[in-house]
Coordinates of C-alpha atoms in Angstrom, one line a residue:
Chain A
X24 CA -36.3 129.8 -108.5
X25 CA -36.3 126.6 -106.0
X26 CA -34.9 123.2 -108.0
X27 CA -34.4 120.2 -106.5
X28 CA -32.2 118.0 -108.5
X29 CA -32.6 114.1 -108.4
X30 CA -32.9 114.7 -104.4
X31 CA -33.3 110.8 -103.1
X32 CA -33.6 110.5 -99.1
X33 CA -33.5 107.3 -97.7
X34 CA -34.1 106.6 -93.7
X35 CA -31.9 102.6 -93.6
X36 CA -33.8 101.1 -96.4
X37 CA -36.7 103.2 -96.8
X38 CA -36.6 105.5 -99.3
X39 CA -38.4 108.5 -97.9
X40 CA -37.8 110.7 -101.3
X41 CA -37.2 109.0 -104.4
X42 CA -34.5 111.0 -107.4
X43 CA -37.5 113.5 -107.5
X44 CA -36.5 116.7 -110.0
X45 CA -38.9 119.4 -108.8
X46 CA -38.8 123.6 -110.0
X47 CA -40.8 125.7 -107.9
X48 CA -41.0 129.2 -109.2
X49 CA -40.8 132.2 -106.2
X50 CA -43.5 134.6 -104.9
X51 CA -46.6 132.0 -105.0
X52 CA -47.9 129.7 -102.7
X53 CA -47.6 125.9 -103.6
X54 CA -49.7 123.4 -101.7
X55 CA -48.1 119.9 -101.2
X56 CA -50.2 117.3 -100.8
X57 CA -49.3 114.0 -99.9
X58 CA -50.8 110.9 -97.8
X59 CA -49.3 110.0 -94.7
X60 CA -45.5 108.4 -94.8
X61 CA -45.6 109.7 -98.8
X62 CA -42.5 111.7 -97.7
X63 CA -43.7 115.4 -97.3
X64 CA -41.9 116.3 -94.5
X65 CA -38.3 114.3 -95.8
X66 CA -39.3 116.9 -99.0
X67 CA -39.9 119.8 -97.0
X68 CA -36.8 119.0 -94.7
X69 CA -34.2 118.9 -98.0
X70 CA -35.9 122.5 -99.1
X71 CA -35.3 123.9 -95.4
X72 CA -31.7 122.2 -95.2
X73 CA -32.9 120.7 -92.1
X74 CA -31.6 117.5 -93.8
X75 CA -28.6 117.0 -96.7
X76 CA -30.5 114.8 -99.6
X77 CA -28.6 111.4 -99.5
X78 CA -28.6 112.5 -103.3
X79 CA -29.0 114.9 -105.3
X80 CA -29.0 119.3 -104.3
X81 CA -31.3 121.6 -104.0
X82 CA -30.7 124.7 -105.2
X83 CA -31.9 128.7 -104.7
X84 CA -31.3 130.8 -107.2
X85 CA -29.0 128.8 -108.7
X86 CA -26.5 128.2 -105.4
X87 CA -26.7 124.9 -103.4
X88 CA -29.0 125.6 -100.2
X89 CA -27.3 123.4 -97.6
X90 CA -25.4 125.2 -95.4
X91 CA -25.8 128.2 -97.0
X92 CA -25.9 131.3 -95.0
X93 CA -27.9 133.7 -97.5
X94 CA -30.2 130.7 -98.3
X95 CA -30.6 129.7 -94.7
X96 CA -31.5 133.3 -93.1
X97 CA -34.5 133.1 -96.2
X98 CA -36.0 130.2 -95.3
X99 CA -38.2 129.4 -92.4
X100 CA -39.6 125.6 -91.9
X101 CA -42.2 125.4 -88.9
X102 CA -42.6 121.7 -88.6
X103 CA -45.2 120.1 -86.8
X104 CA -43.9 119.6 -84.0
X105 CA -42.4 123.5 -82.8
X106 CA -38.7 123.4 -82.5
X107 CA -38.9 124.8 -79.4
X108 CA -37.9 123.6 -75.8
X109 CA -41.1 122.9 -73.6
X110 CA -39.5 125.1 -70.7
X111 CA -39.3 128.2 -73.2
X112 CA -42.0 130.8 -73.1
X113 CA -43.5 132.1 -75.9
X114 CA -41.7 135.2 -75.4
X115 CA -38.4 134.1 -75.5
X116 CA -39.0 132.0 -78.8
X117 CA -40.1 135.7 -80.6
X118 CA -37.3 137.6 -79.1
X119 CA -34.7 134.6 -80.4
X120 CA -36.4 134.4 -83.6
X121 CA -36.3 139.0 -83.2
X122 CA -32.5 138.6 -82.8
X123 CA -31.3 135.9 -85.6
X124 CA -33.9 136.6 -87.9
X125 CA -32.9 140.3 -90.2
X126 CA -36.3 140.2 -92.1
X127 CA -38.7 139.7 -88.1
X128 CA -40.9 141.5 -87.6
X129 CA -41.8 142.0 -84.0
X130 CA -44.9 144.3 -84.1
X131 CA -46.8 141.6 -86.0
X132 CA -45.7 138.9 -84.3
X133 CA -47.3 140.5 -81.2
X134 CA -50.5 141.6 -83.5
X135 CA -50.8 138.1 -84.9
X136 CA -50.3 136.7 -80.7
X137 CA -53.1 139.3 -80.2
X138 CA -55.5 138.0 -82.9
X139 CA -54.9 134.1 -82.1
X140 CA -55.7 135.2 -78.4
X141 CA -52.2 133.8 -77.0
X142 CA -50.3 134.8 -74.0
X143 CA -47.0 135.3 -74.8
X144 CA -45.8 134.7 -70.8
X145 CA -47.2 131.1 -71.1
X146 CA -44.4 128.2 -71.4
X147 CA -44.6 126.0 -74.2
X148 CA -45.4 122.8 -71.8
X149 CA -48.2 124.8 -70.7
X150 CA -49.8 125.2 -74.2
X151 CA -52.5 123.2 -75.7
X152 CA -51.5 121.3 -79.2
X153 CA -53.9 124.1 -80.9
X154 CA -51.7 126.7 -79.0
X155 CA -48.6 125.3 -80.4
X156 CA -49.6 125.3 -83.6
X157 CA -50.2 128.8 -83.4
X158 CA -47.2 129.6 -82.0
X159 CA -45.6 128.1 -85.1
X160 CA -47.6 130.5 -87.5
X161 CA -46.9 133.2 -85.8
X162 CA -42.9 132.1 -85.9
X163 CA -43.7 131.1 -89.5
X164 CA -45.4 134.1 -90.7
X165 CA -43.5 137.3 -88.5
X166 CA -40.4 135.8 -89.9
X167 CA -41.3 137.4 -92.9
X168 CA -39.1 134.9 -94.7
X169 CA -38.6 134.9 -98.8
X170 CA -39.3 130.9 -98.4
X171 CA -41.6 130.4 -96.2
X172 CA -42.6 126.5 -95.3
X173 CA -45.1 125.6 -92.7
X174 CA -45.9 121.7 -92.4
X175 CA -49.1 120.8 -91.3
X176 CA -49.7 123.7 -89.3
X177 CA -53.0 123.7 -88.3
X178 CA -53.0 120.3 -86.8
X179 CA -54.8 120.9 -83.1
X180 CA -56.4 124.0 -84.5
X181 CA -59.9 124.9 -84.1
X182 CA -61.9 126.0 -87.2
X183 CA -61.9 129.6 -85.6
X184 CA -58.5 129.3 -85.6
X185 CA -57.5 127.6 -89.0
X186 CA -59.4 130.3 -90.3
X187 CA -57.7 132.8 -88.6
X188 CA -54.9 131.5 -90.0
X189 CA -56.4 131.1 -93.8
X190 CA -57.0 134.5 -93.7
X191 CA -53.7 136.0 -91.7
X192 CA -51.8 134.2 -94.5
X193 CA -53.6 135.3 -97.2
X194 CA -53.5 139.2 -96.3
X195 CA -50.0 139.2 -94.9
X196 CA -48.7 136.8 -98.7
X197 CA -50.5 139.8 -100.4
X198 CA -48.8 142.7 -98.5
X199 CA -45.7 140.4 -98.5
X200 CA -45.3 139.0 -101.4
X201 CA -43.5 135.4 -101.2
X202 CA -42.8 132.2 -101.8
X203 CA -45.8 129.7 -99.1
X204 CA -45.6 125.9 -99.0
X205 CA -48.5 124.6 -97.5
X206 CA -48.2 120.8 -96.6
X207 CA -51.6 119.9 -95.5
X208 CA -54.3 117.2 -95.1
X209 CA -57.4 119.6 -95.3
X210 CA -57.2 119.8 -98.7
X211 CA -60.8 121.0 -99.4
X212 CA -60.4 123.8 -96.5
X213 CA -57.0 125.1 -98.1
X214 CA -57.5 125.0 -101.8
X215 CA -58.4 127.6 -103.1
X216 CA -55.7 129.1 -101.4
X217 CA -53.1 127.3 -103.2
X218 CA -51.9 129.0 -106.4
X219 CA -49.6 125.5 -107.5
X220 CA -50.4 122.3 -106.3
X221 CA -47.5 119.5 -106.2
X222 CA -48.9 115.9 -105.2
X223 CA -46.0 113.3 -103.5
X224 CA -46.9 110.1 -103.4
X225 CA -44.3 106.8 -102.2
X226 CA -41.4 109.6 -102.0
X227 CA -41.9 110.3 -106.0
X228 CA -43.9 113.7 -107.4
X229 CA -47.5 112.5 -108.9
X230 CA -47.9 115.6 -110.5
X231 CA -47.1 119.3 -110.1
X232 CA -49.2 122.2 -111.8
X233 CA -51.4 125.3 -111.6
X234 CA -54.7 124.7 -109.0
X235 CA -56.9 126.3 -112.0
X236 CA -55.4 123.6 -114.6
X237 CA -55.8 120.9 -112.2
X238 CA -59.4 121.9 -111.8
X239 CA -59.8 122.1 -115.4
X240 CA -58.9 118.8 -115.6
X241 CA -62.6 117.0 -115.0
X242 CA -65.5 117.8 -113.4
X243 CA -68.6 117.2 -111.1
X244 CA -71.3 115.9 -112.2
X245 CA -74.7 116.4 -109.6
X246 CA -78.0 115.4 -110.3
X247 CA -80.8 112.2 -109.9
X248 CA -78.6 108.8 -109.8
X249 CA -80.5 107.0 -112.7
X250 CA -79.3 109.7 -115.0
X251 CA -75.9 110.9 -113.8
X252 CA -74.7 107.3 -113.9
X253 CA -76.3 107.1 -117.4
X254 CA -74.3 110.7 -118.2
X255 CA -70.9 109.1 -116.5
X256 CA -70.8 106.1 -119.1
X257 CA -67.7 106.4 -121.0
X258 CA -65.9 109.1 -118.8
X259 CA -63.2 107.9 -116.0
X260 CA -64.9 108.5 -112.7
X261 CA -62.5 109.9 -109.9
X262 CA -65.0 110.2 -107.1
X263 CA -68.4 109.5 -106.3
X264 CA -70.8 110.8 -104.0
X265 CA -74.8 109.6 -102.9
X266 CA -77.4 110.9 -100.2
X267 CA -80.9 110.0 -101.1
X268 CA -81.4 109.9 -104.9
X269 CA -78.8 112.3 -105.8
X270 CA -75.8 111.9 -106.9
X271 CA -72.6 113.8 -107.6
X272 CA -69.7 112.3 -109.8
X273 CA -66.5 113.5 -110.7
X274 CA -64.9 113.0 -113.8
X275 CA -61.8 112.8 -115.3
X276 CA -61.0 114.8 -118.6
X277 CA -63.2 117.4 -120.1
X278 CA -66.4 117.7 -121.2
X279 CA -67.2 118.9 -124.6
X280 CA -69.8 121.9 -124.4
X281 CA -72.2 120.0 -126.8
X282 CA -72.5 116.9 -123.8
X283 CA -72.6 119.8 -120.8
X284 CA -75.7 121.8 -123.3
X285 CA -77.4 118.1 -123.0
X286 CA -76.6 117.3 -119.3
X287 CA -78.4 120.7 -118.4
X288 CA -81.4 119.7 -120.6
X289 CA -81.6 116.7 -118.5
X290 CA -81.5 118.3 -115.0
X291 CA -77.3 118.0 -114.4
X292 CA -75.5 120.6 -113.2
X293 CA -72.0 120.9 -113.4
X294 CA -68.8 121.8 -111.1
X295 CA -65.1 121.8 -111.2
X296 CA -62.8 119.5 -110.1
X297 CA -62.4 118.7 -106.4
X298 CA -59.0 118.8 -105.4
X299 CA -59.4 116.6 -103.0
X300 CA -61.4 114.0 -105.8
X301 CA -58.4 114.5 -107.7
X302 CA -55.6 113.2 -104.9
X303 CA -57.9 110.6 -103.4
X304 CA -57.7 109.3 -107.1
X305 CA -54.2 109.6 -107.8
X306 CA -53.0 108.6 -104.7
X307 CA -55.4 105.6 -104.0
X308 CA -54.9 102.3 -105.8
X309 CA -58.1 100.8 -103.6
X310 CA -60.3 103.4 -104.5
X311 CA -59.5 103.7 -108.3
X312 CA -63.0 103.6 -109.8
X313 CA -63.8 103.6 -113.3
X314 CA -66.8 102.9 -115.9
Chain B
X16 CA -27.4 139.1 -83.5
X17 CA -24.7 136.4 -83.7
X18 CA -24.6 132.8 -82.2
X19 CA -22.3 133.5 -79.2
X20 CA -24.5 136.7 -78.0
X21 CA -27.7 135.1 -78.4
X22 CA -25.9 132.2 -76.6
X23 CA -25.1 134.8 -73.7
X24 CA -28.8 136.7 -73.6
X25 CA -30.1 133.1 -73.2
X26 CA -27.6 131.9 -70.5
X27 CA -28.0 135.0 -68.8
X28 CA -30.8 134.3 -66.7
X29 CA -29.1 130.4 -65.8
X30 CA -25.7 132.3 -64.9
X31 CA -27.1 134.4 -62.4
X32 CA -29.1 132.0 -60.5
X33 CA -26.6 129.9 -60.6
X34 CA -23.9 132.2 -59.7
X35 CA -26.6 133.9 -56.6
X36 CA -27.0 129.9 -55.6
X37 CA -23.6 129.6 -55.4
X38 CA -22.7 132.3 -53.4
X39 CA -25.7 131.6 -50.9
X40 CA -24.6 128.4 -50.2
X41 CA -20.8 129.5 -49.5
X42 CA -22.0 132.3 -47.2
X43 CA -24.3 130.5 -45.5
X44 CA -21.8 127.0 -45.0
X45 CA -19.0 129.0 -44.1
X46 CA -20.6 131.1 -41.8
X47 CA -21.9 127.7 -40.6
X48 CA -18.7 126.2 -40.2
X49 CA -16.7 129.0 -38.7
X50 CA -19.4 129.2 -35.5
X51 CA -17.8 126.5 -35.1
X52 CA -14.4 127.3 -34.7
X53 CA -11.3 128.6 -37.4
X54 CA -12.2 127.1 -40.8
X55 CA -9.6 124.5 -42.2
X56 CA -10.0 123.9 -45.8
X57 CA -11.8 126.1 -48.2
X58 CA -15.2 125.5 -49.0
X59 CA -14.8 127.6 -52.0
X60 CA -13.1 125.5 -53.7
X61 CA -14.5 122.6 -53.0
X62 CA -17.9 123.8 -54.2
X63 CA -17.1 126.0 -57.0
X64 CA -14.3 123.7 -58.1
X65 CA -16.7 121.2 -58.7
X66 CA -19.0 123.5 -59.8
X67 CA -16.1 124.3 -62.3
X68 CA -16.3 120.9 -64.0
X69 CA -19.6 120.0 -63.8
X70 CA -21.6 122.9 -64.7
X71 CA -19.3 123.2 -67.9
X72 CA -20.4 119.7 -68.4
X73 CA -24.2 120.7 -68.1
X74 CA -23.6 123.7 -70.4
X75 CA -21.8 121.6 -73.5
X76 CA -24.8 118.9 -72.6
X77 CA -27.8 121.7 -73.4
X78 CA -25.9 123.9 -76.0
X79 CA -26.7 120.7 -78.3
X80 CA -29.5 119.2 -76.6
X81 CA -31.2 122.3 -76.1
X82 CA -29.8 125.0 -78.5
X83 CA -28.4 123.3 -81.8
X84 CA -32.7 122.9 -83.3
X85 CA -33.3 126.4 -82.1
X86 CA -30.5 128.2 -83.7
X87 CA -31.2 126.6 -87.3
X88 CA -35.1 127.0 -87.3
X89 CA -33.9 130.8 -87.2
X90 CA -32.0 130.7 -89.9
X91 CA -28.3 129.8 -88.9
X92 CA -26.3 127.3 -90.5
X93 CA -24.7 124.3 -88.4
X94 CA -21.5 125.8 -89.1
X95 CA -22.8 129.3 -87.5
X96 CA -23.9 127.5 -84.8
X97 CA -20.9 125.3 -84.1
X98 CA -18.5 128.5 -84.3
X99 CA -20.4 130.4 -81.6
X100 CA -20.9 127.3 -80.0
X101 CA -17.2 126.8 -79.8
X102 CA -16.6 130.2 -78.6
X103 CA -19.5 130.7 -75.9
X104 CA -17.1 126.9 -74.5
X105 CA -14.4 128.8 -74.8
X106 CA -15.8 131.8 -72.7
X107 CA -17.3 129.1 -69.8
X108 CA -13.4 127.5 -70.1
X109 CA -11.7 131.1 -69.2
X110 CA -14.1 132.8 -66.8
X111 CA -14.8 129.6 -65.1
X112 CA -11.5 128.9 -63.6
X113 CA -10.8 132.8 -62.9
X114 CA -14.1 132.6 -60.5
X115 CA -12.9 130.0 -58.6
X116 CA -9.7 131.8 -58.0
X117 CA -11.3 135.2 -57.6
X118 CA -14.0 133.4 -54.8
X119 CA -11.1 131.7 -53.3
X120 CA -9.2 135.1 -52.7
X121 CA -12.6 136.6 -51.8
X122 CA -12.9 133.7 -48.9
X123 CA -9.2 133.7 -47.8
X124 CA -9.0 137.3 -47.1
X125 CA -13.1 137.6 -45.4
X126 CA -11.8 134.7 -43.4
X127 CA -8.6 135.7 -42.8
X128 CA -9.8 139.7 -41.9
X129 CA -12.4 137.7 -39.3
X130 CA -9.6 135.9 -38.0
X131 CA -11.1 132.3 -38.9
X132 CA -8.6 130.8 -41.0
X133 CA -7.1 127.9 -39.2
X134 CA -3.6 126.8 -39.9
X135 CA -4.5 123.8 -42.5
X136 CA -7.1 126.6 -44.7
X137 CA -5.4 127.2 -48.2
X138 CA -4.6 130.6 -47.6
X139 CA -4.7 132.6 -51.3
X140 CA -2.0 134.2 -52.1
X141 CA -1.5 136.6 -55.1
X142 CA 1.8 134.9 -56.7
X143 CA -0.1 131.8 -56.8
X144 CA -3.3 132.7 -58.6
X145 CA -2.1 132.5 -61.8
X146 CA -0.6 128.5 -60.9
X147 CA -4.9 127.9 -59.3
X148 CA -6.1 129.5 -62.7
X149 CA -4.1 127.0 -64.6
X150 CA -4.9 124.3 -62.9
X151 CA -8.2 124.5 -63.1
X152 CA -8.8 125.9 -66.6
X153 CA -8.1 121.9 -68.5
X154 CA -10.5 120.2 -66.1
X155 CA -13.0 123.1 -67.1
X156 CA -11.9 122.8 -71.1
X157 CA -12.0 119.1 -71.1
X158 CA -15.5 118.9 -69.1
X159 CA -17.2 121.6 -71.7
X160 CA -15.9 119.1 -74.7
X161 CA -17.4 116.0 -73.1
X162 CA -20.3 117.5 -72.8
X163 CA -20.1 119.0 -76.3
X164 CA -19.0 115.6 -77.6
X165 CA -21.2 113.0 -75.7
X166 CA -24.7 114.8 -76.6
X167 CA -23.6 115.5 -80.1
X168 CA -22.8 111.3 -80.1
X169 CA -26.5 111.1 -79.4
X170 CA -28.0 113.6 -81.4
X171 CA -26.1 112.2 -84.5
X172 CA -26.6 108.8 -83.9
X173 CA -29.5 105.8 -81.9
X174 CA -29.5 105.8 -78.7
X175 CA -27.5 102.6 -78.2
X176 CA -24.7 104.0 -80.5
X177 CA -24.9 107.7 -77.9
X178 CA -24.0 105.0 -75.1
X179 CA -21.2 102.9 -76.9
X180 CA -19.7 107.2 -77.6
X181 CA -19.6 107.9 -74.0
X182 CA -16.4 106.5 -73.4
X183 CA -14.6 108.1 -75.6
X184 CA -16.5 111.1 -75.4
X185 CA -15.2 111.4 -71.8
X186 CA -11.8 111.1 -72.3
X187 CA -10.9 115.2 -72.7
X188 CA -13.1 115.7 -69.4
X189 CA -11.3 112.7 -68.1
X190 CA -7.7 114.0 -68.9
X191 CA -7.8 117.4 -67.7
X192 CA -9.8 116.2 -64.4
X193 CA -7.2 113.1 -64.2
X194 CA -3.6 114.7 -64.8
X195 CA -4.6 118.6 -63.5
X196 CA -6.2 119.7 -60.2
X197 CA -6.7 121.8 -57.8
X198 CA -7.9 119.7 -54.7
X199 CA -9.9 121.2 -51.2
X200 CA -6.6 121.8 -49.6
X201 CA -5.4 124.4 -52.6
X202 CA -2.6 121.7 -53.6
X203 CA -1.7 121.8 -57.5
X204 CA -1.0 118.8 -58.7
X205 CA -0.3 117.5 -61.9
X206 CA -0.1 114.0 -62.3
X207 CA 2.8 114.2 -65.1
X208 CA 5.3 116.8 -65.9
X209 CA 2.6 120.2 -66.3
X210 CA 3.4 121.0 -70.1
X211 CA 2.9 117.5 -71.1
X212 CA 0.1 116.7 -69.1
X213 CA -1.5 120.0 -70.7
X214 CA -0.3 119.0 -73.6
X215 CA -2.4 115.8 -73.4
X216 CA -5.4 117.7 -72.4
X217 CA -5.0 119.9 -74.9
X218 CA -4.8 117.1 -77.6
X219 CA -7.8 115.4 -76.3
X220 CA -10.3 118.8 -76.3
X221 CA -9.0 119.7 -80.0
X222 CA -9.4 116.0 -80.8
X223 CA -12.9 116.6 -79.1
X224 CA -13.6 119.7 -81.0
X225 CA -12.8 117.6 -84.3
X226 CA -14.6 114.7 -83.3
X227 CA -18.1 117.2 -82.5
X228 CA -17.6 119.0 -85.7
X229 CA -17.7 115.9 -87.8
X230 CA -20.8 115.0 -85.7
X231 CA -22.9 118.0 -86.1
X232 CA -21.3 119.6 -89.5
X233 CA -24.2 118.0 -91.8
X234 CA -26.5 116.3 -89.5
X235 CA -30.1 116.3 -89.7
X236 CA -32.2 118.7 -87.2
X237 CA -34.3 116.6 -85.1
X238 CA -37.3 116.9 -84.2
X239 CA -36.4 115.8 -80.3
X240 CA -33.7 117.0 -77.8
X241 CA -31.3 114.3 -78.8

């Protein structure tokens, strides 16, 4: 179990994370979802014990993290920008993480190297910002660590490559059971990977729950204009999309089975809950929309 | 694999270039210079005794610059990292001073088998090596700490608060340069009684080693070299 007890970070006067009280159960993979300067990475930082909480602990199993060699050797953070020195080859950065890390695994860093089409002799300065990014997966996923964090990995990544690396992850969480936090933009792209979703927004948790529930909790609405705006009235609308005469509509809450029986009858059809519908709306005061 | 041999495997490649540079450029010069006629100071030390403060210096700068972000994305804790730290400095403080002495017997005898030493060269003689070792060893400790101590200023803190630390971040690599040397000539000097101008050096690098501690015990890992 991963607790975070009334962690607050604060960077001068901003405050990056805000007394958030978070319990992340092991072996699934959370997604953490968060707009930009919402405090994701200060999060992710406290988890990793890349940076002591101004307040507050977090805690593994019950023992504080920070500085905590058992906890430490667990945990892998690959941050967006590779903590790697630009002179460094590739090579070198697997055969440091081969020698400090007990649970490494060499042969699939090399297979994963292999799959991604990287050349492990090339520097880091010589490596496009796709290239880098892979580099991190492959640090992030050979390390084979019980906590394994990767923020905003894919950033420079083709889709080949992104889904390469949807898929690598899956198969290798599956094999290797573990706990995966995804912090990621591309919500859409990642979902339905995500087991647990937790949504950060100004440094404070929105919300935190199963991706099923959260796509339980409304749904999409798709058919001509005149009539799904005439279904929508009444419901909460969380997102709204047009081309031509047809339009789609999310809403919030759930439908009862009598009013999806009479949407059908008049041409709707119905699907669950974007995830992405669902931050936009929580996270955006401009774009709240309702009936 | 622990901090300090990691440290090593890493250096490794650094050493020996180094260390094949090094011994180029003293082959080559004094081969230079004795063409010339009987050599009269020793290039040896004037080289690799600089060498023996300044490359220390350049080592404590890159163990944090370089190393500290490395060592904890792969799962070491800052105090891991400080303790190997602390003893790979400790290594580049002993071994550093005892090449300098080791190349400066190496010179004096080539030289003197060659029959090139003039009268003024520092001839090496074995009763004093272990006088040269310790006269060079505090210069080489307080350089390591400054360079330990001034980077770990600016990792820590802003910029502008790294260049107000410099000053006192000098001060052990100051001290042992200042009160202990070994100049081109081979004369020992010690600018105060030796115990209590070791003394002083010693204080400083300890006070040093405190100091970096403090600095890097609980700081956050960067995303940047400093």
């Amino acid at each position: 179990m991963i607790e975070m007890r009334g962690v607050t970070i604060r960077y001068g006067d901003t405050v990056a994370v805000d007394d958030v009280h978070l319990t992340l159960p092991t072996g699934k993979i959370y997604g953490l979802l968060g707009r930009n300067g919402s405090g994701k990475t200060s999060l992710l930082s406290a988890l990793a014990s890349y940076r002591r909480p101004n307040r507050g602990t977090v805690l593994v199993d019950g023992v504080e993290a920070f500085e905590n060699p058992r906890v430490m050797r667990s945990t892998v953070f690959v941050r967006d920008t590779l903590d790697l020195n630009d002179s460094d080859r590739v090579r070198t950065a697997l055969d440091v993480a081969g020698w400090l890390r007990p649970t490494w695994d060499a042969e699939y860093a090399l297979k994963l190297l292999d799959i991604f089409e990287l050349d492990s002799r090339k520097r880091v300065s010589a490596l496009s910002r796709g290239q880098r990014s892979v580099v991190g997966v492959v640090l992030g996923l050979a390390a084979r660590a019980p906590l394994t964090i990767l923020d905003e990995s894919y950033l420079g990544m083709d889709a080949v490559a992104r889904t390469l690396f949807y898929r690598e992850l899956l198969a290798d969480y599956l094999s290797h059971p573990r706990t995966v936090i995804l912090s990621t933009h591309l919500i859409e792209e990642v979902a339905d990977l995500f087991e647990r979703v937790v949504i950060i927004d100004r440094g404070r948790i929105l919300l935190h729950d199963e991706t099923d529930a959260l796509r339980g909790r409304g749904v999409t609405v798709t058919g001509p204009a005149e009539r799904v705006t005439a279904f929508a009235a009444g419901h909460t609308v969380l997102g709204e999309q047009s081309l031509g005469g047809v339009r789609a509509l999310t809403l919030d809450g759930r439908l009862e089975p009598g009013e999806i029986a009479r949407g059908e009858q008049a041409g709707l059809t119905f699907g669950p809950l974007g995830l992405q519908d669902l931050f936009v709306h929580l996270t955006s005061q401009r774009l709240e929309a309702s009936r | 694999m622990s901090v300090v041999t990691s440290l090593l495997r890493l250096w490794r490649p650094m050493i020996l270039w180094f260390a094949a540079i090094l011994v180029a450029v003293e082959v080559v010069a004094v081969a230079a210079i004795s063409a010339a006629g009987p050599v009269r100071f020793s290039f040896w030390l004037v080289v690799a005794g600089a060498a023996a403060l300044y490359w220390p210096l350049v080592a404590g700068i890159l163990l944090v610059s370089m190393f500290f972000r490395i060592f904890m994305a792969n799962g070491m804790t800052r105090h891991e990292f400080l303790r190997g730290m602390a003893l790979f400095a400790l290594g580049v403080t002993v071994v550093f001073p005892a090449v300098v002495v080791v190349g400066h017997a190496v010179e004096s005898v080539v030289l003197g088998l060659a029959g090139h030493r003039a009268e003024s060269y520092p001839v090496f003689r074995f009763g004093e090596a272990a006088a040269e070792y310790f006269h060079l060893l505090p210069a080489t400790a307080g350089f390591v700490t400054s360079g330990i101590l001034i980077t770990a200023g600016f990792y820590r803190f802003r910029p502008w608060i790294g260049v107000l630390l410099i000053a006192p971040g000098s001060l052990p690599g100051l001290a042992g340069n200042g009160l202990i040397e070994v100049d081109d000539s081979g004369q020992l000097t010690a600018r105060l009684p030796y115990a209590v101008a070791l003394t002083v050096v010693a204080v400083a690098v300890v006070l040093g080693c405190v100091a970096t501690h403090r600095l890097l015990r609980d700081v956050a890992v960067k995303r940047s070299a400093t």
